[in-house]
PDB file of C-alpha atoms in Angstrom:
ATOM      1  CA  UNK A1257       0.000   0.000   0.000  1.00  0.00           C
ATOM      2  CA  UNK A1258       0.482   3.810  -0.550  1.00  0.00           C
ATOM      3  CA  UNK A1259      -0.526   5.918   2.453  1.00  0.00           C
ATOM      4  CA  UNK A1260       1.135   8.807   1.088  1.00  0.00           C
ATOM      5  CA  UNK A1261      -1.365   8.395  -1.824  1.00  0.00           C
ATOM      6  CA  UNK A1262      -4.718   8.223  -0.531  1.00  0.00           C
ATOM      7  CA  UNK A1263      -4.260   4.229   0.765  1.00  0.00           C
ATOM      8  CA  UNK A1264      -3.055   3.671  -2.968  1.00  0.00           C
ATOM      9  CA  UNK A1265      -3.033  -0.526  -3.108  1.00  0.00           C
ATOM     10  CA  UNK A1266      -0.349  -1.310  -5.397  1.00  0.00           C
ATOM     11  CA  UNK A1267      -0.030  -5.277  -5.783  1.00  0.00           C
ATOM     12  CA  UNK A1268      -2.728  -8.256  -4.956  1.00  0.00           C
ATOM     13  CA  UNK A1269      -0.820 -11.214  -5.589  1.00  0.00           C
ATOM     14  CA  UNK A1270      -1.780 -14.840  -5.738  1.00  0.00           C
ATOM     15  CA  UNK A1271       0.091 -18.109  -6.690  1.00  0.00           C
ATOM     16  CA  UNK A1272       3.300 -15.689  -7.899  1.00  0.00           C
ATOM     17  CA  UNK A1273       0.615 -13.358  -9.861  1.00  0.00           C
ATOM     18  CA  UNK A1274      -0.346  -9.907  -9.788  1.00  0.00           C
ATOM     19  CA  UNK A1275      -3.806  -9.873 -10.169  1.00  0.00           C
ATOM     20  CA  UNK A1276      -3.534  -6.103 -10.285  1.00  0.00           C
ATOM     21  CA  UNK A1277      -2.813  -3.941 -13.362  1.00  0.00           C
ATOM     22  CA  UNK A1278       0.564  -2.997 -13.267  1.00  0.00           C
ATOM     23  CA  UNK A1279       0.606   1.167 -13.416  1.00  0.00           C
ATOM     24  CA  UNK A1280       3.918   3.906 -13.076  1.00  0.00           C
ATOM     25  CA  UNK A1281       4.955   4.390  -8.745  1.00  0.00           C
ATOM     26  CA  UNK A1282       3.218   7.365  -7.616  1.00  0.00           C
ATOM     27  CA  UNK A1283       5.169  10.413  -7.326  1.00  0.00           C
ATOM     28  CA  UNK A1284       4.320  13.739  -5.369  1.00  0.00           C
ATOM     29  CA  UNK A1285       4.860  15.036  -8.496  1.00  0.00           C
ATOM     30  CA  UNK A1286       2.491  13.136 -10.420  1.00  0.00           C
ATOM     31  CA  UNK A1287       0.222  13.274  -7.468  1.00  0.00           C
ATOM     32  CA  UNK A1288       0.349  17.159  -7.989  1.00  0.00           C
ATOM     33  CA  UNK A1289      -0.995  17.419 -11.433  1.00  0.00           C
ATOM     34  CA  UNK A1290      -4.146  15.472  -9.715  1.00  0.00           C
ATOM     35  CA  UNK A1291      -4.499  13.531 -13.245  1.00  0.00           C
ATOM     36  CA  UNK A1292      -5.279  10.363 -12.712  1.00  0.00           C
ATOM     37  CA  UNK A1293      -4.360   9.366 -16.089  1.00  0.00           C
ATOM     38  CA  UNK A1294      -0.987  10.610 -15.707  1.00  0.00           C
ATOM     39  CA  UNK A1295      -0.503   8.448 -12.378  1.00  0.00           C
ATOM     40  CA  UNK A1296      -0.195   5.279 -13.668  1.00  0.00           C
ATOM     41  CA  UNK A1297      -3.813   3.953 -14.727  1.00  0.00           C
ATOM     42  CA  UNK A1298      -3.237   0.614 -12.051  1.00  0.00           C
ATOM     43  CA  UNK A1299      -3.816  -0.511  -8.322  1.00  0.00           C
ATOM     44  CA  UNK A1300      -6.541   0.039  -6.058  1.00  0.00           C
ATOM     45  CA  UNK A1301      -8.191   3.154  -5.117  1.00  0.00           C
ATOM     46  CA  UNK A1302     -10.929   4.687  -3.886  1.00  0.00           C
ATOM     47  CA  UNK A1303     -13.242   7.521  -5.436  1.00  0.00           C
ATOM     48  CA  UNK A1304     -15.154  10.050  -3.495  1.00  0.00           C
ATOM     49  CA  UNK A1305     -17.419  11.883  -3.967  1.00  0.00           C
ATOM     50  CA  UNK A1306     -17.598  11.395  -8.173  1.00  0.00           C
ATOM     51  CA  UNK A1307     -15.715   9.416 -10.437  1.00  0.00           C
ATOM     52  CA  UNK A1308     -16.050  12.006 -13.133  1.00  0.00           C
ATOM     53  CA  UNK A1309     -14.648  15.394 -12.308  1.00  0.00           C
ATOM     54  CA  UNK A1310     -17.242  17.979 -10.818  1.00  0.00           C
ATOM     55  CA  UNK A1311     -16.555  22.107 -11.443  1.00  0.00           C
ATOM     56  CA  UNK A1312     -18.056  22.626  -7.741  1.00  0.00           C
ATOM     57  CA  UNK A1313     -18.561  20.763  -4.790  1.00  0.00           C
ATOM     58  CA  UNK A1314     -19.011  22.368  -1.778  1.00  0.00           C
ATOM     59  CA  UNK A1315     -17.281  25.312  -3.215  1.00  0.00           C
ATOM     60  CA  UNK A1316     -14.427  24.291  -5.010  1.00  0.00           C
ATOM     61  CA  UNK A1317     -13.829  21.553  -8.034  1.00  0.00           C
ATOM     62  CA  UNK A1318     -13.184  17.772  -7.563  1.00  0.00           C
ATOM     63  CA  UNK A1319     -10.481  16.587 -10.404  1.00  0.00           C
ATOM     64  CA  UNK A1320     -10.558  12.649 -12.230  1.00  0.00           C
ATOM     65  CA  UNK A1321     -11.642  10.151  -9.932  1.00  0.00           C
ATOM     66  CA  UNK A1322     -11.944  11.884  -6.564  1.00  0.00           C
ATOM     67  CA  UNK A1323     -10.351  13.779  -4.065  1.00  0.00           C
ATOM     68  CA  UNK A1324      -8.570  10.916  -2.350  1.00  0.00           C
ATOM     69  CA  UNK A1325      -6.594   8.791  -4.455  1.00  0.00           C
ATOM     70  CA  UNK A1326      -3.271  12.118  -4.640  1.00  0.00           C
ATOM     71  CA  UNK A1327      -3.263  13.164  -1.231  1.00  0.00           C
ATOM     72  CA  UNK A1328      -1.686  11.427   2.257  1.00  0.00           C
ATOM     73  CA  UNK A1329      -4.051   8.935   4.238  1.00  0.00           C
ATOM     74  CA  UNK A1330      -3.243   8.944   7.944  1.00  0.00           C
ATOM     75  CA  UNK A1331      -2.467   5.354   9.042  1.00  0.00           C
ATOM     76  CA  UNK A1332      -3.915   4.761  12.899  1.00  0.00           C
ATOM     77  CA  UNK A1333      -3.362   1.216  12.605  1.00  0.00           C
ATOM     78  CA  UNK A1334      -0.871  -1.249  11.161  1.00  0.00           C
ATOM     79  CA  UNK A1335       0.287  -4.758  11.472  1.00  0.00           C
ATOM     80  CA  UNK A1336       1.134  -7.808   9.342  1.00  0.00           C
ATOM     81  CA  UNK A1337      -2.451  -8.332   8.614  1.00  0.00           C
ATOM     82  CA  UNK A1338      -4.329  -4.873   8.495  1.00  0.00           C
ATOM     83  CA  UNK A1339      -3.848  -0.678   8.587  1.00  0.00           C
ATOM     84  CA  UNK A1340      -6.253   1.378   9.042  1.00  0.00           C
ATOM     85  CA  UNK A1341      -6.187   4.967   7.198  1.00  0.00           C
ATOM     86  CA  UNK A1342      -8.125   8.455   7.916  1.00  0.00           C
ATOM     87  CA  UNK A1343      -8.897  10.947   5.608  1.00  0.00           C
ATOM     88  CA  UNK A1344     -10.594  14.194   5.876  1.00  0.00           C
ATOM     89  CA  UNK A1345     -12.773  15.158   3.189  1.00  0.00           C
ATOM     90  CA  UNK A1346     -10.796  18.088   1.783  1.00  0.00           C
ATOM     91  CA  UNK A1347     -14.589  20.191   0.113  1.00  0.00           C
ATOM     92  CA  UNK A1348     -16.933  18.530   2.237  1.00  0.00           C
ATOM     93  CA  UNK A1349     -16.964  18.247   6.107  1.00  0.00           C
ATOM     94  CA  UNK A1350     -16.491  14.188   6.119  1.00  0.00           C
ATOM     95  CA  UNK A1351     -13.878  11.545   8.055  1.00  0.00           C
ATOM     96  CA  UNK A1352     -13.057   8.498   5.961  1.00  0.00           C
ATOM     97  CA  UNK A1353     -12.007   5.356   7.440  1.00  0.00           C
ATOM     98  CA  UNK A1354     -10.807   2.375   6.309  1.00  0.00           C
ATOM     99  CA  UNK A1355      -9.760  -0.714   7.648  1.00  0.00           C
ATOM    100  CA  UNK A1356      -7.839  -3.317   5.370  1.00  0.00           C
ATOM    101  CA  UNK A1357      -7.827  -7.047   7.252  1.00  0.00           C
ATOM    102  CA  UNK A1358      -6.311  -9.844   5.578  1.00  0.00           C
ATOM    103  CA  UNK A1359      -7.764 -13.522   6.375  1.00  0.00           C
ATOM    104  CA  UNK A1360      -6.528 -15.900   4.467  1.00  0.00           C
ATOM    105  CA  UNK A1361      -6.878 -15.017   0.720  1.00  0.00           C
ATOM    106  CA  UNK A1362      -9.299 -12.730   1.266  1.00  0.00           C
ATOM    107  CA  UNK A1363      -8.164  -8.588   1.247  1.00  0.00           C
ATOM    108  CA  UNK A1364     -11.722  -7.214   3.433  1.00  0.00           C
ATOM    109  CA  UNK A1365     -12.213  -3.313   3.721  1.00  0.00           C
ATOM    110  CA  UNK A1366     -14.690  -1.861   5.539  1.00  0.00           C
ATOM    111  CA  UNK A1367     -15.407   1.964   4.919  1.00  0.00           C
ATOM    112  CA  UNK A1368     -17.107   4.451   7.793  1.00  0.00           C
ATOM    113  CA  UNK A1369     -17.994   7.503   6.729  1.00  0.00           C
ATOM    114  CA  UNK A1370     -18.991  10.324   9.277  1.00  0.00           C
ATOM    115  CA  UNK A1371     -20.874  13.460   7.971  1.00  0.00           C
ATOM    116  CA  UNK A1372     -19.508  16.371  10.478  1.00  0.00           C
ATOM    117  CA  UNK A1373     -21.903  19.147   8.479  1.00  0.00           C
ATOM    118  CA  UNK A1374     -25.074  20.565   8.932  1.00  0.00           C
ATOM    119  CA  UNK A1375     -26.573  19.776   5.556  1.00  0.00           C
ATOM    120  CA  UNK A1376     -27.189  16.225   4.021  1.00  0.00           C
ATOM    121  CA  UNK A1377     -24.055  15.305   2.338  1.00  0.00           C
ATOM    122  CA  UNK A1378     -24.283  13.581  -1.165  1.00  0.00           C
ATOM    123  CA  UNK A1379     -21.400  11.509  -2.909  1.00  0.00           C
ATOM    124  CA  UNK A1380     -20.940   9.067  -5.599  1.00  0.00           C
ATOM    125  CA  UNK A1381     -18.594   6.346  -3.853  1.00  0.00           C
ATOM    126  CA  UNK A1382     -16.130   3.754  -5.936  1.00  0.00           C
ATOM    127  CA  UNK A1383     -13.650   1.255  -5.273  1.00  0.00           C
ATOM    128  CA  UNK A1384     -11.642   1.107  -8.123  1.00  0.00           C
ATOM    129  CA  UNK A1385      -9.585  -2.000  -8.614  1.00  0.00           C
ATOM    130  CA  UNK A1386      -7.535  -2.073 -12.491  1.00  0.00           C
ATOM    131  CA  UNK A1387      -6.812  -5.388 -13.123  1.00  0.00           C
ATOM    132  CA  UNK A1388      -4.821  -7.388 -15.629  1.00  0.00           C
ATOM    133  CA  UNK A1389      -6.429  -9.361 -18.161  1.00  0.00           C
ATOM    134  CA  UNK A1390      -5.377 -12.644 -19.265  1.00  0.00           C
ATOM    135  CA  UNK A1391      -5.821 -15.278 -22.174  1.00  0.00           C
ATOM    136  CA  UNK A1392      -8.795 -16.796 -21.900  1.00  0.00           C
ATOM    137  CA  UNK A1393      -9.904 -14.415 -18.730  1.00  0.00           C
ATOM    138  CA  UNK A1394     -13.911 -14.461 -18.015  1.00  0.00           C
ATOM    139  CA  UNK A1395     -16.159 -12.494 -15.967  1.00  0.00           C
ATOM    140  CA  UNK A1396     -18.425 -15.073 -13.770  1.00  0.00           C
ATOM    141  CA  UNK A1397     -21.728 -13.537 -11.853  1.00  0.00           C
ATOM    142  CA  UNK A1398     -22.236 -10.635 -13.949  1.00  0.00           C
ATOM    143  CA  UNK A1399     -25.633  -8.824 -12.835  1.00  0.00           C
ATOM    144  CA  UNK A1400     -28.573 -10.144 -15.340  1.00  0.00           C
ATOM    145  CA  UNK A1401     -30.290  -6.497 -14.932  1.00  0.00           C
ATOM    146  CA  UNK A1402     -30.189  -3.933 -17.805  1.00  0.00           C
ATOM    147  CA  UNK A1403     -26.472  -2.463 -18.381  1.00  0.00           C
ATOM    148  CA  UNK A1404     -26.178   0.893 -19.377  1.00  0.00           C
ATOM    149  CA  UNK A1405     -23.401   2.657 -21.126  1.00  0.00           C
ATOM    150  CA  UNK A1406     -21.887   5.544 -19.642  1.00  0.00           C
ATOM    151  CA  UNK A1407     -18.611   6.169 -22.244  1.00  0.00           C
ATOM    152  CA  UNK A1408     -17.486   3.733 -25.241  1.00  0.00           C
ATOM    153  CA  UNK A1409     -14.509   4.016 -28.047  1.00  0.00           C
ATOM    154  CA  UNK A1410     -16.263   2.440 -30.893  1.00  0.00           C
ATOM    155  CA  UNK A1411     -19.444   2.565 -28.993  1.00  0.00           C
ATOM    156  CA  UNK A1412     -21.399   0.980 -32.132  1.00  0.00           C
ATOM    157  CA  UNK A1413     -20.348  -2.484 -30.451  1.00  0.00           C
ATOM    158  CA  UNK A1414     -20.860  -2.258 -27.009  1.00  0.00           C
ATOM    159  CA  UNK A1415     -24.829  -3.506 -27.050  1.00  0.00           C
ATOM    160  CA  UNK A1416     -23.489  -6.639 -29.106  1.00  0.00           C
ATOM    161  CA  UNK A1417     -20.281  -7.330 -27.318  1.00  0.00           C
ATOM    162  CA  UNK A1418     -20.067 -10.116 -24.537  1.00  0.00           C
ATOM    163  CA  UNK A1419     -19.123  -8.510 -21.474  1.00  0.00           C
ATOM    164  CA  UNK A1420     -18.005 -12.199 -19.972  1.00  0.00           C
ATOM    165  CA  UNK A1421     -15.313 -13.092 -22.388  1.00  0.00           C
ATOM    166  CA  UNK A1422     -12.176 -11.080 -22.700  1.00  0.00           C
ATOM    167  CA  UNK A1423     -11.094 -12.455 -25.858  1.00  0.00           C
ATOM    168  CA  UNK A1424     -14.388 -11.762 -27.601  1.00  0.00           C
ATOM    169  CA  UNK A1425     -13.840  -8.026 -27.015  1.00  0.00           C
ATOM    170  CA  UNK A1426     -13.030  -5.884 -30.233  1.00  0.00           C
ATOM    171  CA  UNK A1427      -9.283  -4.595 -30.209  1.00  0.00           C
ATOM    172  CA  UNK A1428      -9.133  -1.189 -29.972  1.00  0.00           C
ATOM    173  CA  UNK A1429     -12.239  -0.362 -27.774  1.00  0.00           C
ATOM    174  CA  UNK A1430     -12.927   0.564 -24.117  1.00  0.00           C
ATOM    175  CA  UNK A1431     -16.827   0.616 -22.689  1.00  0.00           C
ATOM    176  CA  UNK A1432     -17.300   1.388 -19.272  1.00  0.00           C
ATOM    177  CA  UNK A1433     -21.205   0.416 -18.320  1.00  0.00           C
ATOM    178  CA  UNK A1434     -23.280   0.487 -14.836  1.00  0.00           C
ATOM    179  CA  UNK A1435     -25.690  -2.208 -13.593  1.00  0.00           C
ATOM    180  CA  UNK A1436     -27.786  -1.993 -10.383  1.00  0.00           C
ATOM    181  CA  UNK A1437     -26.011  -5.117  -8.053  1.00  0.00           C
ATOM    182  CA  UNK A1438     -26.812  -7.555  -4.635  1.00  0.00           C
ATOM    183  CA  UNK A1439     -24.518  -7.387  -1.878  1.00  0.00           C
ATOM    184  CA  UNK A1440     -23.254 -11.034  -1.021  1.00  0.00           C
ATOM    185  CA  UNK A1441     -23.042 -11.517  -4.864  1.00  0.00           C
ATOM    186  CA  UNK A1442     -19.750 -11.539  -5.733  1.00  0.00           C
ATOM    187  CA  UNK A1443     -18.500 -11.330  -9.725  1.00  0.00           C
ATOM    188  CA  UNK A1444     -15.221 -13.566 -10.059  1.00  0.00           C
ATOM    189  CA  UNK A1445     -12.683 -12.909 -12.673  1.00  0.00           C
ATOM    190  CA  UNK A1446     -11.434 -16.557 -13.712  1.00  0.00           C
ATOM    191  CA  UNK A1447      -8.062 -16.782 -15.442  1.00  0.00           C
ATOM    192  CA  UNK A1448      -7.733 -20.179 -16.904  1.00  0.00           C
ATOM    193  CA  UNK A1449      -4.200 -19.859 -17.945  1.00  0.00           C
ATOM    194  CA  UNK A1450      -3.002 -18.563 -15.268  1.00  0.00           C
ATOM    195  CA  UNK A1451      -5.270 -20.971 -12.548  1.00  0.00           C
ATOM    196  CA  UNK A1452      -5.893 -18.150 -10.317  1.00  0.00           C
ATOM    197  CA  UNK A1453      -9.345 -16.507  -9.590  1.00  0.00           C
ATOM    198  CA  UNK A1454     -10.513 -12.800  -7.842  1.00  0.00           C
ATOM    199  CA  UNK A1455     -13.980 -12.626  -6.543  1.00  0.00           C
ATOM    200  CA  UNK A1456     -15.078  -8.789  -5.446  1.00  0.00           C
ATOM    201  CA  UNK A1457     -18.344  -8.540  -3.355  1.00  0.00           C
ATOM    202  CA  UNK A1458     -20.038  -5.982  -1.084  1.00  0.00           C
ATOM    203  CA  UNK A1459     -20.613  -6.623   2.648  1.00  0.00           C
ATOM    204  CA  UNK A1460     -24.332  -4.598   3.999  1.00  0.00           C
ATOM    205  CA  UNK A1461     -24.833  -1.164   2.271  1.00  0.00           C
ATOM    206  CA  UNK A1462     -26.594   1.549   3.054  1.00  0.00           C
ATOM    207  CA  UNK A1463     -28.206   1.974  -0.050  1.00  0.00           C
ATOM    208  CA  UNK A1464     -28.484  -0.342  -3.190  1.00  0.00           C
ATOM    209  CA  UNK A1465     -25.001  -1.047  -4.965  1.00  0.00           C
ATOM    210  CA  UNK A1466     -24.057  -0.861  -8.753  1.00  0.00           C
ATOM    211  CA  UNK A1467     -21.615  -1.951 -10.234  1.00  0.00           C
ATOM    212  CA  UNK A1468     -19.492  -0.067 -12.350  1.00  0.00           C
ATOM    213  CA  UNK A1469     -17.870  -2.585 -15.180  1.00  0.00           C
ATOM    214  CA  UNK A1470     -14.520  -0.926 -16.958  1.00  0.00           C
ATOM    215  CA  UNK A1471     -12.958  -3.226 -20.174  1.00  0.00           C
ATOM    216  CA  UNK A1472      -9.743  -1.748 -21.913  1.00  0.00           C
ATOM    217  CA  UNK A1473      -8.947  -3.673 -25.127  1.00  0.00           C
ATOM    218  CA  UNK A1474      -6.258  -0.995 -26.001  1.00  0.00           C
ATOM    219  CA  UNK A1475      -8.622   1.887 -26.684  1.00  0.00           C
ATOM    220  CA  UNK A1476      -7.447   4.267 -24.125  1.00  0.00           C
ATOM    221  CA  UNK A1477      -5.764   6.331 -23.549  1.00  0.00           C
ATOM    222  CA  UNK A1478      -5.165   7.738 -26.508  1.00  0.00           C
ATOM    223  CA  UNK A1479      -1.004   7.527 -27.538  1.00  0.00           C
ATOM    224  CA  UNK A1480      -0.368   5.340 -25.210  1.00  0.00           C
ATOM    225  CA  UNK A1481      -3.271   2.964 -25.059  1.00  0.00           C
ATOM    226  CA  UNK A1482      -3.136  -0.100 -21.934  1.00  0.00           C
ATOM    227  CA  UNK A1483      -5.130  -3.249 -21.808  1.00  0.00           C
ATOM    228  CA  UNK A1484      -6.866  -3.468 -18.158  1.00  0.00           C
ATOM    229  CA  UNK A1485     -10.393  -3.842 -16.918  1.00  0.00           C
ATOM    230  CA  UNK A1486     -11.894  -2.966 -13.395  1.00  0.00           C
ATOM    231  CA  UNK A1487     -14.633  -4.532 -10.998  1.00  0.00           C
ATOM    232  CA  UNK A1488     -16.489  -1.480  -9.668  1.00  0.00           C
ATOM    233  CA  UNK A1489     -18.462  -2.026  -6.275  1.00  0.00           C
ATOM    234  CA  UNK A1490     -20.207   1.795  -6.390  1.00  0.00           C
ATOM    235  CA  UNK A1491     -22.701   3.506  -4.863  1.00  0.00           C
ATOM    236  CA  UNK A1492     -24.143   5.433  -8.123  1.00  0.00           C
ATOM    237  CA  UNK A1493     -25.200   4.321 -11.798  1.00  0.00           C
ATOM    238  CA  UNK A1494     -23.024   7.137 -13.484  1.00  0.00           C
ATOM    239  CA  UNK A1495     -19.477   8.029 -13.136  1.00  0.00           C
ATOM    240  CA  UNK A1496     -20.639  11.715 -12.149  1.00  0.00           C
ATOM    241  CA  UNK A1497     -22.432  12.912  -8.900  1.00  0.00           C
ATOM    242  CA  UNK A1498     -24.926  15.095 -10.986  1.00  0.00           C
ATOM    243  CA  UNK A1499     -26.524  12.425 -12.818  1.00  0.00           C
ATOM    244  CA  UNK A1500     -26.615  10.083  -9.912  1.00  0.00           C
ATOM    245  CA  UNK A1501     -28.481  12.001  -8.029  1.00  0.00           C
ATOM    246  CA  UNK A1502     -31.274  12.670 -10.472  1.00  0.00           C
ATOM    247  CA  UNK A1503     -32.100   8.806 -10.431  1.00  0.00           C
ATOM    248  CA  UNK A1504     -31.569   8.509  -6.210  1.00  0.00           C
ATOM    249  CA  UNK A1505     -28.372   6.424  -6.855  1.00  0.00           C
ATOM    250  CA  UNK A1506     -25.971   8.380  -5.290  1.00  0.00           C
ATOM    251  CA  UNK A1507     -25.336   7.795  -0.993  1.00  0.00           C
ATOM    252  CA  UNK A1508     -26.639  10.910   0.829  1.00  0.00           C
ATOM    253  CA  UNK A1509     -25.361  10.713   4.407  1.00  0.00           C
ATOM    254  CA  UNK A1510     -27.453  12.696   6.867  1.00  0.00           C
ATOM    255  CA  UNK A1511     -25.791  15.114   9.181  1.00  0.00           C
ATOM    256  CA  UNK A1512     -24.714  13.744  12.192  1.00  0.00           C
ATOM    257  CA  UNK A1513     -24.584  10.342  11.139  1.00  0.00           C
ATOM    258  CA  UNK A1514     -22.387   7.293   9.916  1.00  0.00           C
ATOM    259  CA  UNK A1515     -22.727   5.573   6.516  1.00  0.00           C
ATOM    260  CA  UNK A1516     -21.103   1.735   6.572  1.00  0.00           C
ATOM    261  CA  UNK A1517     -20.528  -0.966   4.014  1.00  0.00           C
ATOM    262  CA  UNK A1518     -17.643  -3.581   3.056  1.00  0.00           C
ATOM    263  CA  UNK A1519     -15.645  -4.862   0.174  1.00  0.00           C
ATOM    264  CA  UNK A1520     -14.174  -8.566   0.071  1.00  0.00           C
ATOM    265  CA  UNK A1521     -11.595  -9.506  -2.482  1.00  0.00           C
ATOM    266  CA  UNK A1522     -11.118 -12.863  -2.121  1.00  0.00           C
ATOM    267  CA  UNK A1523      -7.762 -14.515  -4.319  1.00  0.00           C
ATOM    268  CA  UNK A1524      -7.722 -18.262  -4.536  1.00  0.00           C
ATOM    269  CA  UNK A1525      -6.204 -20.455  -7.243  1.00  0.00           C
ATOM    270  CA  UNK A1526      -8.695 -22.784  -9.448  1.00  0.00           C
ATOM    271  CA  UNK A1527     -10.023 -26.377  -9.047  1.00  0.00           C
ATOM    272  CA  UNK A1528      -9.384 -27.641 -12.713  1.00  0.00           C
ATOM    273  CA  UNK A1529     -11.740 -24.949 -13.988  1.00  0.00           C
ATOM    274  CA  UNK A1530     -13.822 -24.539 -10.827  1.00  0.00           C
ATOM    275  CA  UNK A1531     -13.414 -21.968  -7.642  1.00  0.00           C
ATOM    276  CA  UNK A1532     -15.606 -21.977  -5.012  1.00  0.00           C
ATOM    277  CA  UNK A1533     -18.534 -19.888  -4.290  1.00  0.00           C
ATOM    278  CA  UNK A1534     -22.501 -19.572  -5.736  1.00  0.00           C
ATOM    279  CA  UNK A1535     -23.201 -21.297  -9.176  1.00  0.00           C
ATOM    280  CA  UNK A1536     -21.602 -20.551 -11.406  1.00  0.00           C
ATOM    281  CA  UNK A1537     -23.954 -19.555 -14.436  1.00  0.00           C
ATOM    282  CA  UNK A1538     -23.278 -15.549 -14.788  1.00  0.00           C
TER     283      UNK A1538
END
């Protein structure tokens, strides 16, 4: 981890292999442009209170994919097994924390956040794992609901593509979509090849999940374009605050009080072509 970088999570490994996409070491420097592009486009991190940029929040503007992921997390916890980091929101009167526990294979973080203000406090809230495809890599448990598109590069193809199968993706193209999700259902990305697996579920929530689905087959960014995806536990259908809130998607946290939920990655290496966990017919 990164604590000088928001809690910046920079390898899951399993079985020698890092599940994560591999992205450039953060730099105060790059951390000062607050371009999240520019930072390495890999790890895990956090976004709050919008994935998309906002001109004003609370009186001043929110850059790329939040507010947390460039500035120093204060750690009031550590050990072998867990840390726990604090952040203050830096627009909007909030305390972040987070607790990272590892059992096992399993990476669990549980998030309180405490609204200090006197007005209801609304956010768009995403964890935002890049991860590294593979031969042959599949998406198992995908939500059956409607998907809908927020941003495509050859957008033509993302009603037809399958979401499940990396390899059937078009080279060249990116789609980032949104589907309304179940906590205790976790999506799994299989890799065959490699015989590992990464399930990502949410723990209780205080308001329905989505969940945000991100699939780079060299399409961005443009000059320099990667191959990565993300599993997106979210509390929003959109990547921006605005639009969230028009549909009651986003979290509003009442003054005064705490909002709660959990994230489980759980790493494990595969039984033939098996893992364990719910059926497996997403």
């Amino acid at each position: 981890m990164a604590p000088a970088f928001g809690g910046h999570v920079r390898e899951l490994r399993h079985a020698g292999r890092q599940l994560l996409a591999a992205g450039r070491v953060r730099t105060p420097e790059i951390a000062a442009t607050e371009d999240f592009v520019a930072s390495g486009m890999g790890g895990l991190d956090d976004c709050l209170p919008s994935i998309a940029p906002l001109a004003d929040y609370w009186g001043r503007p929110v850059p790329s994919h939040g507010e947390l992921w460039y500035r120093p997390a204060e750690v009031v916890a550590s050990g072998p097994s867990e840390a726990v980091l604090v952040m203050r929101g830096r627009h909007a009167p909030y305390v972040l924390r987070r607790a990272y526990r590892l059992q096992g294979d399993r990476l669990s973080v549980r998030y309180e956040l405490e609204h200090r203000g006197e007005t209801p406090l609304a956010l768009v809230w995403a964890a935002h794992p890049l991860l590294a495809p593979s031969p042959g890599a599949r998406l198992v448990g995908l939500p059956e609901g409607r998907w809908r598109v927020e941003s495509a590069w050859r957008a033509e193809v993302a009603p037809s593509i399958s979401l499940a199968d990396w390899d059937a993706l078009p080279a060249r193209a990116y789609v980032k979509l949104f589907a309304p999700w179940e906590c205790g259902r976790p999506v799994t990305l299989v890799h065959p090849v490699w015989g590992v697996f990464l399930s990502v579920s949410m723990g209780d929530a205080p308001v329905r999940p989505h969940l945000g689905l991100w699939l780079n087959r060299g399409g961005f960014p443009a000059g320099a374009p990667l191959e990565h995806l993300a599993i997106e536990p979210t509390f929003g259908s959109a990547d921006d605050l605005p639009s969230a809130q028009a549909d009651g998607s986003c979290l509003v946290v009442a003054p005064g009080r705490t909002a709660t939920w959990s994230v489980d990655y759980t790493l494990g290496t595969l039984d033939g072509d098996r893992f364990p966990g719910p059926p497996q017919d997403g």
